[in-house]
Amino acid sequence: MGGLEIRELECFLVLAEELHFGRAGERLYVSASRVSQLLSALERRLGARLVARTSRRVALTPLGERFEAELRPAYEALRGVVAATRAAARGEEGVLRIGFQGTADAGLVRALAAFEAKRPRVRVEMSELPLADPFGAVRRGEVDAAVVLLPVAEPDLVLGPVFAPQRRALAVPARHPFAARAGLTAAQLGGAPPLIAPGEPAPGYWRQAQAPVAAGGPCVSTLQEGLSLVAAGRGAMLLCQPTAEYHRRRDVAFVPVTGVPDSALGLVWHRGHAPRALGEFAAAVAAETARSGGGGGGGEALAGGWDADAAP
């Protein structure tokens, strides 16, 4: 590979996503200056600038955009080969990577346990997804499927089993008058602090569904960022009740809300990428949602019921 270093390529790909040296460093567990050093080394090897840097903005050059588009699939394929070889060395049949938003609740954990009982030699890796990027990890090939908040209207993604809808709760600062209430109606939300909503890159229709009343508060990338802003008195945040219960903290109160659409989660994967084990995992999720009275199918994937030998 002409002396290219994997760490340099990985650094470039992360920086291409973040467009921020500090955030890229946090993801790579190195300093921002180390990110800059790795990028400079890669640019010297290639003989071209990949990133345009100013004091206010980081952006890919046209050549950098082309390099990123062609490099990422090859890098993900390389990661897949390494993971498959590692799994084979351990006597495993493969790895299934599942992302989730918010909280891996009891229903998801039960579905996971049922799948692992059936396929004990498939190793399942779980990772939390950013609140404001529900579909990115699936599209980038970082996970095989993801449990994300609905709705999903992405033509390149398949929506499979849907978990039971959940009532919502409003996260408010513990010192706010609403914190002492047993419940709120949608009409009363006008008296709440400005509503915090997920930011980009989530599509507009999805962001609107997570904050179905006028927002007006800051946009956030992660759930913890949103809860921290709530605690600081910067706004309020609508969450599903299981997530609210899991993330209870002394400086934030969670008040049940009626009159707003329920929140629901669904399993999604890329239309062009569906490892065989994913069909069996989806079947386990579907069985769990049926057992618990969940929402059932999300579209074409469940139109004829799940067949673990044929789906996805």
Tab-separated table of C-alpha atoms in Angstrom:
chain	number	residue	atom	x	y	z
A	1	MET	CA	0.000	0.000	0.000
A	2	GLY	CA	2.904	2.309	-0.623
A	3	GLY	CA	3.740	2.741	3.050
A	4	LEU	CA	0.223	3.873	4.026
A	5	GLU	CA	-0.667	3.453	7.680
A	6	ILE	CA	-4.084	2.111	8.719
A	7	ARG	CA	-4.195	4.587	11.616
A	8	GLU	CA	-3.806	7.491	9.201
A	9	LEU	CA	-6.652	6.213	7.030
A	10	GLU	CA	-8.869	5.660	10.053
A	11	CYS	CA	-8.101	9.160	11.295
A	12	PHE	CA	-9.025	10.673	7.939
A	13	LEU	CA	-12.340	8.788	7.786
A	14	VAL	CA	-13.333	9.894	11.287
A	15	LEU	CA	-12.341	13.487	10.552
A	16	ALA	CA	-14.363	13.350	7.317
A	17	GLU	CA	-17.425	12.517	9.428
A	18	GLU	CA	-16.850	14.990	12.244
A	19	LEU	CA	-15.199	17.882	10.352
A	20	HIS	CA	-13.782	18.881	13.724
A	21	PHE	CA	-10.327	17.959	15.018
A	22	GLY	CA	-11.371	17.901	18.668
A	23	ARG	CA	-14.360	15.604	18.165
A	24	ALA	CA	-12.347	13.345	15.862
A	25	GLY	CA	-9.692	13.098	18.567
A	26	GLU	CA	-12.298	12.152	21.171
A	27	ARG	CA	-13.536	9.301	18.994
A	28	LEU	CA	-9.997	8.080	18.359
A	29	TYR	CA	-8.854	8.632	21.982
A	30	VAL	CA	-6.056	10.953	20.908
A	31	SER	CA	-5.491	14.700	21.064
A	32	ALA	CA	-6.595	17.126	18.357
A	33	SER	CA	-2.933	17.810	17.577
A	34	ARG	CA	-2.352	14.082	17.029
A	35	VAL	CA	-5.257	14.039	14.556
A	36	SER	CA	-3.592	16.900	12.722
A	37	GLN	CA	-0.267	15.027	12.664
A	38	LEU	CA	-1.833	11.853	11.283
A	39	LEU	CA	-3.704	13.794	8.612
A	40	SER	CA	-0.581	15.697	7.581
A	41	ALA	CA	1.350	12.436	7.306
A	42	LEU	CA	-1.335	10.949	5.068
A	43	GLU	CA	-1.426	14.051	2.875
A	44	ARG	CA	2.364	13.907	2.472
A	45	ARG	CA	2.174	10.258	1.432
A	46	LEU	CA	-0.507	11.022	-1.141
A	47	GLY	CA	1.037	14.282	-2.305
A	48	ALA	CA	-2.226	16.230	-2.049
A	49	ARG	CA	-4.385	18.176	0.375
A	50	LEU	CA	-7.422	16.230	1.552
A	51	VAL	CA	-8.767	18.704	4.101
A	52	ALA	CA	-9.046	22.476	3.925
A	53	ARG	CA	-8.469	23.987	7.364
A	54	THR	CA	-9.128	27.508	8.581
A	55	SER	CA	-9.570	28.950	12.064
A	56	ARG	CA	-13.361	28.671	11.669
A	57	ARG	CA	-14.026	25.768	9.335
A	58	VAL	CA	-12.872	22.276	8.407
A	59	ALA	CA	-13.965	20.880	5.037
A	60	LEU	CA	-12.891	18.185	2.626
A	61	THR	CA	-11.245	19.303	-0.593
A	62	PRO	CA	-12.772	17.929	-3.827
A	63	LEU	CA	-9.994	15.354	-3.904
A	64	GLY	CA	-10.629	14.577	-0.246
A	65	GLU	CA	-14.333	13.953	-0.957
A	66	ARG	CA	-13.438	11.539	-3.740
A	67	PHE	CA	-10.835	9.794	-1.596
A	68	GLU	CA	-13.316	9.404	1.278
A	69	ALA	CA	-16.040	7.982	-0.990
A	70	GLU	CA	-13.684	5.380	-2.470
A	71	LEU	CA	-11.774	4.578	0.711
A	72	ARG	CA	-14.680	3.974	3.108
A	73	PRO	CA	-16.102	0.831	1.442
A	74	ALA	CA	-12.632	-0.686	1.214
A	75	TYR	CA	-11.891	0.153	4.855
A	76	GLU	CA	-15.187	-1.376	6.041
A	77	ALA	CA	-14.515	-4.485	3.973
A	78	LEU	CA	-11.080	-4.788	5.587
A	79	ARG	CA	-12.629	-4.455	9.039
A	80	GLY	CA	-15.110	-7.160	8.108
A	81	VAL	CA	-12.359	-9.540	7.041
A	82	VAL	CA	-10.483	-8.972	10.305
A	83	ALA	CA	-13.631	-9.466	12.388
A	84	ALA	CA	-14.591	-12.641	10.511
A	85	THR	CA	-11.090	-14.090	10.911
A	86	ARG	CA	-11.054	-13.258	14.601
A	87	ALA	CA	-14.461	-14.906	15.013
A	88	ALA	CA	-13.292	-18.032	13.172
A	89	ALA	CA	-10.224	-18.228	15.396
A	90	ARG	CA	-12.526	-18.199	18.447
A	91	GLY	CA	-14.762	-20.884	17.006
A	92	GLU	CA	-17.549	-18.393	16.351
A	93	GLU	CA	-19.828	-18.444	13.315
A	94	GLY	CA	-19.772	-14.695	12.907
A	95	VAL	CA	-20.492	-11.350	14.473
A	96	LEU	CA	-23.807	-9.494	14.419
A	97	ARG	CA	-23.520	-5.783	15.188
A	98	ILE	CA	-26.640	-4.100	16.547
A	99	GLY	CA	-26.947	-0.384	17.273
A	100	PHE	CA	-29.600	1.153	19.481
A	101	GLN	CA	-30.868	4.606	20.385
A	102	GLY	CA	-31.554	5.715	23.931
A	103	THR	CA	-31.669	2.528	25.994
A	104	ALA	CA	-31.404	-1.195	25.326
A	105	ASP	CA	-34.685	-1.849	27.132
A	106	ALA	CA	-36.052	-5.111	28.545
A	107	GLY	CA	-37.759	-6.120	25.292
A	108	LEU	CA	-34.567	-5.789	23.267
A	109	VAL	CA	-32.569	-7.636	25.931
A	110	ARG	CA	-35.078	-10.532	25.928
A	111	ALA	CA	-34.962	-10.726	22.130
A	112	LEU	CA	-31.168	-10.760	22.284
A	113	ALA	CA	-31.208	-13.569	24.865
A	114	ALA	CA	-33.576	-15.642	22.698
A	115	PHE	CA	-31.344	-15.162	19.657
A	116	GLU	CA	-28.168	-16.079	21.542
A	117	ALA	CA	-29.841	-19.223	22.907
A	118	LYS	CA	-30.564	-20.309	19.333
A	119	ARG	CA	-27.259	-19.150	17.815
A	120	PRO	CA	-24.694	-19.353	20.659
A	121	ARG	CA	-21.738	-19.238	18.265
A	122	VAL	CA	-22.739	-15.866	16.797
A	123	ARG	CA	-21.248	-13.047	18.828
A	124	VAL	CA	-23.522	-10.007	19.172
A	125	GLU	CA	-21.940	-6.578	19.595
A	126	MET	CA	-24.147	-3.744	20.876
A	127	SER	CA	-23.382	-0.051	20.489
A	128	GLU	CA	-25.313	3.111	21.312
A	129	LEU	CA	-26.148	5.421	18.412
A	130	PRO	CA	-26.169	9.228	18.590
A	131	LEU	CA	-29.650	10.635	19.083
A	132	ALA	CA	-29.303	12.941	16.074
A	133	ASP	CA	-27.955	10.305	13.668
A	134	PRO	CA	-30.330	7.323	13.702
A	135	PHE	CA	-29.443	5.958	10.255
A	136	GLY	CA	-25.797	6.902	9.713
A	137	ALA	CA	-24.189	3.862	11.340
A	138	VAL	CA	-26.329	1.489	9.243
A	139	ARG	CA	-25.470	3.324	6.026
A	140	ARG	CA	-21.763	3.433	6.842
A	141	GLY	CA	-21.703	-0.288	7.607
A	142	GLU	CA	-20.690	0.254	11.238
A	143	VAL	CA	-23.646	-1.873	12.399
A	144	ASP	CA	-25.659	-4.574	10.622
A	145	ALA	CA	-28.970	-3.297	11.994
A	146	ALA	CA	-30.203	-0.668	14.418
A	147	VAL	CA	-33.093	-0.221	16.822
A	148	VAL	CA	-34.132	3.365	16.141
A	149	LEU	CA	-36.937	5.719	16.983
A	150	LEU	CA	-39.715	5.839	14.409
A	151	PRO	CA	-40.725	7.016	11.878
A	152	VAL	CA	-38.450	5.587	9.181
A	153	ALA	CA	-39.043	6.739	5.602
A	154	GLU	CA	-35.665	6.007	4.016
A	155	PRO	CA	-35.819	4.221	0.629
A	156	ASP	CA	-32.475	2.495	1.154
A	157	LEU	CA	-33.456	1.066	4.553
A	158	VAL	CA	-35.795	-1.790	5.458
A	159	LEU	CA	-38.048	-1.399	8.501
A	160	GLY	CA	-38.599	-4.731	10.235
A	161	PRO	CA	-40.233	-5.525	13.580
A	162	VAL	CA	-41.614	-2.603	15.581
A	163	PHE	CA	-41.582	-2.532	19.374
A	164	ALA	CA	-44.594	-1.557	21.471
A	165	PRO	CA	-45.397	2.176	21.448
A	166	GLN	CA	-44.524	3.974	24.678
A	167	ARG	CA	-46.045	7.004	26.333
A	168	ARG	CA	-43.822	10.057	26.581
A	169	ALA	CA	-42.448	12.032	29.479
A	170	LEU	CA	-41.161	15.583	29.596
A	171	ALA	CA	-37.717	16.077	31.112
A	172	VAL	CA	-37.615	19.402	32.984
A	173	PRO	CA	-35.158	20.910	35.460
A	174	ALA	CA	-35.862	19.606	38.971
A	175	ARG	CA	-36.446	23.187	40.144
A	176	HIS	CA	-39.094	23.935	37.472
A	177	PRO	CA	-42.744	24.168	38.689
A	178	PHE	CA	-43.717	21.316	36.352
A	179	ALA	CA	-41.397	18.971	38.259
A	180	ALA	CA	-43.972	18.592	41.062
A	181	ARG	CA	-46.849	17.657	38.736
A	182	ALA	CA	-48.194	14.145	38.306
A	183	GLY	CA	-48.740	14.708	34.578
A	184	LEU	CA	-49.092	17.205	31.752
A	185	THR	CA	-51.238	17.555	28.652
A	186	ALA	CA	-50.005	18.616	25.241
A	187	ALA	CA	-51.765	21.946	25.684
A	188	GLN	CA	-49.794	22.629	28.856
A	189	LEU	CA	-46.440	22.217	27.132
A	190	GLY	CA	-46.624	25.864	26.124
A	191	GLY	CA	-45.698	26.704	29.703
A	192	ALA	CA	-42.656	24.431	29.654
A	193	PRO	CA	-39.095	25.585	28.953
A	194	PRO	CA	-38.141	25.689	25.237
A	195	LEU	CA	-38.231	22.185	23.823
A	196	ILE	CA	-34.856	20.628	23.013
A	197	ALA	CA	-34.815	18.592	19.783
A	198	PRO	CA	-32.350	16.345	17.932
A	199	GLY	CA	-30.217	18.190	15.410
A	200	GLU	CA	-28.734	17.218	12.060
A	201	PRO	CA	-27.907	14.957	10.269
A	202	ALA	CA	-31.257	13.374	11.196
A	203	PRO	CA	-33.842	14.125	8.478
A	204	GLY	CA	-36.400	16.830	9.121
A	205	TYR	CA	-39.457	14.556	9.257
A	206	TRP	CA	-37.765	12.389	11.898
A	207	ARG	CA	-36.705	15.362	14.016
A	208	GLN	CA	-40.248	16.747	13.865
A	209	ALA	CA	-41.628	13.437	15.152
A	210	GLN	CA	-39.320	13.512	18.177
A	211	ALA	CA	-40.411	17.063	19.046
A	212	PRO	CA	-44.028	17.190	17.770
A	213	VAL	CA	-44.765	20.514	19.437
A	214	ALA	CA	-42.942	23.796	18.831
A	215	ALA	CA	-39.325	23.357	19.816
A	216	GLY	CA	-37.475	26.645	20.181
A	217	GLY	CA	-34.720	25.190	22.342
A	218	PRO	CA	-31.218	24.118	21.354
A	219	CYS	CA	-30.584	21.177	19.031
A	220	VAL	CA	-28.448	18.347	20.396
A	221	SER	CA	-26.512	15.406	19.022
A	222	THR	CA	-26.775	12.968	21.926
A	223	LEU	CA	-29.250	12.084	24.651
A	224	GLN	CA	-26.770	12.905	27.410
A	225	GLU	CA	-26.127	16.308	25.853
A	226	GLY	CA	-29.861	16.988	25.920
A	227	LEU	CA	-30.284	15.888	29.540
A	228	SER	CA	-27.314	18.022	30.582
A	229	LEU	CA	-28.941	21.069	28.984
A	230	VAL	CA	-32.211	20.254	30.749
A	231	ALA	CA	-30.404	20.078	34.098
A	232	ALA	CA	-28.759	23.427	33.331
A	233	GLY	CA	-32.167	25.037	32.733
A	234	ARG	CA	-31.640	25.507	28.991
A	235	GLY	CA	-34.834	23.692	27.971
A	236	ALA	CA	-37.069	20.633	28.300
A	237	MET	CA	-36.995	17.374	26.359
A	238	LEU	CA	-39.589	14.789	25.305
A	239	LEU	CA	-38.512	11.183	25.855
A	240	CYS	CA	-40.219	7.820	25.891
A	241	GLN	CA	-40.977	6.745	29.445
A	242	PRO	CA	-38.626	3.691	29.535
A	243	THR	CA	-35.705	5.916	28.515
A	244	ALA	CA	-36.752	8.499	31.105
A	245	GLU	CA	-36.896	5.853	33.831
A	246	TYR	CA	-33.492	4.475	32.887
A	247	HIS	CA	-31.829	7.897	32.917
A	248	ARG	CA	-33.291	9.251	36.151
A	249	ARG	CA	-31.105	11.843	37.861
A	250	ARG	CA	-31.577	14.173	40.806
A	251	ASP	CA	-31.363	17.413	38.839
A	252	VAL	CA	-33.974	16.401	36.229
A	253	ALA	CA	-37.648	15.498	36.691
A	254	PHE	CA	-39.606	13.364	34.212
A	255	VAL	CA	-43.300	14.195	33.986
A	256	PRO	CA	-45.726	11.970	31.988
A	257	VAL	CA	-47.371	13.738	29.026
A	258	THR	CA	-50.708	12.918	27.387
A	259	GLY	CA	-52.012	14.182	24.064
A	260	VAL	CA	-48.795	13.782	22.073
A	261	PRO	CA	-48.054	10.826	19.767
A	262	ASP	CA	-46.513	7.819	21.463
A	263	SER	CA	-42.875	6.963	20.855
A	264	ALA	CA	-41.911	3.673	19.178
A	265	LEU	CA	-38.772	1.825	18.151
A	266	GLY	CA	-38.174	-0.334	15.095
A	267	LEU	CA	-35.404	-2.560	13.776
A	268	VAL	CA	-33.876	-1.284	10.505
A	269	TRP	CA	-31.111	-2.459	8.193
A	270	HIS	CA	-29.702	-1.514	4.826
A	271	ARG	CA	-31.540	-2.949	1.845
A	272	GLY	CA	-28.266	-4.102	0.309
A	273	HIS	CA	-26.694	-5.595	3.441
A	274	ALA	CA	-28.423	-8.332	5.419
A	275	PRO	CA	-26.248	-11.110	6.894
A	276	ARG	CA	-28.091	-14.383	7.437
A	277	ALA	CA	-27.933	-14.114	11.238
A	278	LEU	CA	-29.857	-10.854	11.005
A	279	GLY	CA	-32.945	-12.721	9.802
A	280	GLU	CA	-32.934	-14.870	12.931
A	281	PHE	CA	-32.344	-11.872	15.165
A	282	ALA	CA	-35.252	-10.045	13.515
A	283	ALA	CA	-37.409	-13.130	14.081
A	284	ALA	CA	-36.503	-13.041	17.773
A	285	VAL	CA	-37.439	-9.356	17.935
A	286	ALA	CA	-40.744	-10.051	16.170
A	287	ALA	CA	-41.542	-12.886	18.589
A	288	GLU	CA	-40.770	-10.650	21.556
A	289	THR	CA	-42.958	-7.809	20.284
A	290	ALA	CA	-45.814	-10.260	19.687
A	291	ARG	CA	-45.393	-11.741	23.171
A	292	SER	CA	-45.421	-8.316	24.803
A	293	GLY	CA	-48.243	-6.933	22.660
A	294	GLY	CA	-45.933	-4.781	20.575
A	295	GLY	CA	-46.442	-3.005	17.313
A	296	GLY	CA	-45.645	-5.955	15.036
A	297	GLY	CA	-44.462	-5.292	11.515
A	298	GLY	CA	-43.172	-2.051	10.198
A	299	GLY	CA	-43.770	-2.623	6.502
A	300	GLU	CA	-42.792	-5.040	3.767
A	301	ALA	CA	-40.424	-6.975	6.017
A	302	LEU	CA	-43.254	-8.485	8.035
A	303	ALA	CA	-45.934	-8.586	5.383
A	304	GLY	CA	-45.969	-12.371	5.285
A	305	GLY	CA	-44.560	-13.133	8.728
A	306	TRP	CA	-40.955	-13.936	9.590
A	307	ASP	CA	-39.238	-16.939	8.091
A	308	ALA	CA	-35.803	-17.210	9.677
A	309	ASP	CA	-34.558	-19.276	6.730
A	310	ALA	CA	-35.676	-16.742	4.153
A	311	ALA	CA	-35.429	-13.354	5.816
A	312	PRO	CA	-34.195	-10.858	5.501
